[in-house]
CSV table of C-alpha atoms in Angstrom, one decimal:
chain,number,residue,atom,x,y,z
A,260,MET,CA,15.2,4.7,14.8
A,261,ASN,CA,16.4,4.0,11.3
A,262,PHE,CA,13.9,1.4,10.0
A,263,GLY,CA,15.7,1.1,6.7
A,264,GLU,CA,18.9,0.0,8.4
A,265,LEU,CA,17.0,-2.4,10.6
A,266,SER,CA,15.2,-3.9,7.6
A,267,GLN,CA,18.5,-4.3,5.8
A,268,ASN,CA,20.1,-6.0,8.8
A,269,MET,CA,17.2,-8.4,9.1
A,270,GLY,CA,17.3,-9.2,5.4
A,271,GLN,CA,13.6,-8.6,4.9
A,272,PRO,CA,11.0,-5.8,5.0
A,273,LEU,CA,9.6,-5.0,8.5
A,274,ARG,CA,6.1,-5.7,9.7
A,275,VAL,CA,5.2,-3.0,12.2
A,276,PHE,CA,2.4,-3.3,14.7
A,277,GLY,CA,1.3,-1.6,17.9
A,278,ASN,CA,-1.5,-0.2,20.0
A,279,LEU,CA,-0.7,3.5,19.6
A,280,PRO,CA,-1.7,6.2,22.1
A,281,TYR,CA,-3.4,9.1,20.4
A,282,ASN,CA,-0.7,11.6,21.3
A,283,ILE,CA,2.0,9.8,19.4
A,284,SER,CA,0.1,8.0,16.7
A,285,THR,CA,0.2,10.8,14.0
A,286,PRO,CA,3.9,11.8,14.5
A,287,LEU,CA,4.9,8.1,14.5
A,288,MET,CA,3.0,7.4,11.3
A,289,PHE,CA,4.6,10.4,9.6
A,290,HIS,CA,8.0,9.1,10.7
A,291,LEU,CA,7.2,5.6,9.3
A,292,PHE,CA,6.1,7.0,6.0
A,293,SER,CA,9.7,8.0,5.3
A,294,TYR,CA,10.7,4.3,5.6
A,295,THR,CA,8.0,2.7,3.5
A,296,ASP,CA,10.6,1.1,1.2
A,297,ALA,CA,11.7,-1.0,4.2
A,298,ILE,CA,8.2,-1.9,5.5
A,299,ALA,CA,6.0,-4.7,4.3
A,300,ASP,CA,3.0,-3.5,6.3
A,301,MET,CA,1.8,-1.8,9.5
A,302,HIS,CA,-1.0,-2.9,11.8
A,303,PHE,CA,-2.2,-0.4,14.4
A,304,MET,CA,-4.9,-0.2,17.0
A,305,LEU,CA,-5.9,3.5,17.1
A,306,GLN,CA,-8.7,5.7,18.2
A,307,LYS,CA,-11.4,5.2,15.7
A,308,GLU,CA,-11.3,9.0,14.9
A,309,VAL,CA,-7.7,8.6,13.7
A,310,VAL,CA,-8.6,5.7,11.5
A,311,ASN,CA,-11.4,7.8,10.1
A,312,ARG,CA,-8.9,10.5,9.3
A,313,LEU,CA,-6.6,8.0,7.6
A,314,VAL,CA,-9.3,6.9,5.2
A,315,ALA,CA,-11.1,10.2,4.7
A,316,GLY,CA,-11.7,11.6,1.3
A,317,PRO,CA,-11.5,15.1,-0.1
A,318,ASN,CA,-14.3,17.4,1.1
A,319,SER,CA,-15.0,15.4,4.2
A,320,LYS,CA,-14.7,16.9,7.7
A,321,ALA,CA,-12.0,14.3,8.7
A,322,TYR,CA,-9.8,15.0,5.5
A,323,GLY,CA,-6.5,16.6,6.2
A,324,ARG,CA,-2.7,16.3,6.1
A,325,LEU,CA,-2.8,12.8,7.7
A,326,SER,CA,-5.3,11.6,5.1
A,327,VAL,CA,-3.2,13.0,2.2
A,328,MET,CA,0.1,11.7,3.3
A,329,ALA,CA,-1.2,8.3,4.5
A,330,GLN,CA,-3.0,7.7,1.2
A,331,TYR,CA,-0.1,8.9,-0.8
A,332,TYR,CA,2.3,6.3,0.7
A,333,CYS,CA,0.0,3.4,1.6
A,334,GLN,CA,-3.2,1.5,0.9
A,335,ILE,CA,-5.3,2.0,4.0
A,336,ILE,CA,-7.4,-1.0,5.1
A,337,PRO,CA,-9.7,-0.7,8.1
A,338,VAL,CA,-9.7,-4.1,9.7
A,339,LEU,CA,-12.2,-4.0,12.6
A,340,GLU,CA,-13.7,-1.7,15.2
A,341,VAL,CA,-13.1,-2.4,18.9
A,342,PRO,CA,-15.8,-1.1,21.3
A,343,PRO,CA,-14.9,0.3,24.7
A,344,THR,CA,-16.4,-2.7,26.4
A,345,ALA,CA,-13.5,-4.8,25.0
A,346,PHE,CA,-11.2,-3.1,27.6
A,347,THR,CA,-11.1,-3.0,31.4
A,348,PRO,CA,-11.6,-0.3,32.4
A,349,PRO,CA,-13.4,0.8,29.3
A,350,PRO,CA,-12.0,3.9,27.6
A,351,LYS,CA,-14.2,6.9,26.7
A,352,VAL,CA,-13.4,6.5,23.0
A,353,ASP,CA,-13.9,3.8,20.3
A,354,SER,CA,-10.9,2.1,18.9
A,355,ALA,CA,-10.2,0.5,15.5
A,356,VAL,CA,-7.5,-1.7,13.9
A,357,VAL,CA,-6.1,-0.6,10.6
A,358,ARG,CA,-3.6,-2.1,8.2
A,359,LEU,CA,-1.4,0.2,6.1
A,360,VAL,CA,0.3,-1.4,3.1
A,361,PRO,CA,3.0,0.8,1.5
A,362,TYR,CA,2.8,1.1,-2.2
A,363,ARG,CA,5.8,-0.5,-4.0
A,364,THR,CA,5.1,1.9,-6.9
A,365,LEU,CA,3.4,5.1,-6.0
A,366,PRO,CA,0.0,5.4,-7.7
A,367,HIS,CA,0.5,9.2,-8.2
A,368,PRO,CA,4.3,9.8,-8.4
A,369,VAL,CA,5.4,13.3,-7.6
A,370,LYS,CA,8.7,15.1,-8.0
A,371,GLU,CA,8.8,16.3,-4.4
A,372,VAL,CA,6.9,15.7,-1.2
A,373,ARG,CA,7.6,17.7,1.9
A,374,VAL,CA,5.8,17.6,5.2
A,375,LEU,CA,6.7,20.7,7.1
A,376,SER,CA,5.9,21.8,10.6
A,377,ARG,CA,2.3,22.4,11.7
A,378,ASN,CA,2.7,26.1,10.8
A,379,HIS,CA,3.4,25.4,7.2
A,380,HIS,CA,1.5,23.8,4.4
A,381,ARG,CA,2.5,20.5,2.7
A,382,SER,CA,3.9,20.7,-0.7
A,383,VAL,CA,3.1,18.1,-3.3
A,384,GLN,CA,4.4,18.8,-6.8
A,385,PRO,CA,3.4,16.6,-9.7
A,386,ALA,CA,6.3,15.1,-11.6
A,387,PRO,CA,6.8,16.4,-15.1
A,388,GLU,CA,5.4,14.0,-17.7
A,389,ASN,CA,8.7,13.7,-19.5
A,390,ASP,CA,10.7,13.1,-16.4
A,391,SER,CA,12.5,9.7,-16.7
A,392,GLN,CA,13.4,9.4,-13.0
């Protein structure tokens, strides 16, 4: 889906929300990161482990590609934790609600950001200091 086109047709930035199954949450968020110019904010209920990965810092066990890319594109705000007892039947995992607010101006602009397949490393290259782009 082209979220940029949808936002343009609606005449305003999109507000994206959902209760995302674990198996599609990461690929969907990576897809949405390419449309952050068209998105006001995103609210998701996810497995707590995924929210921990979103907010993880360098040198932590949960830190990885998802942490780097999510924090590059968005401010990550954990909203609340949802225990298994909130559901019937209760799942075997904890859940959490998170808000992702895309940066209008990237805090650390880079010249090129590429997220490749799982078998390749990400490439983040700092922008030259005299680059006027």
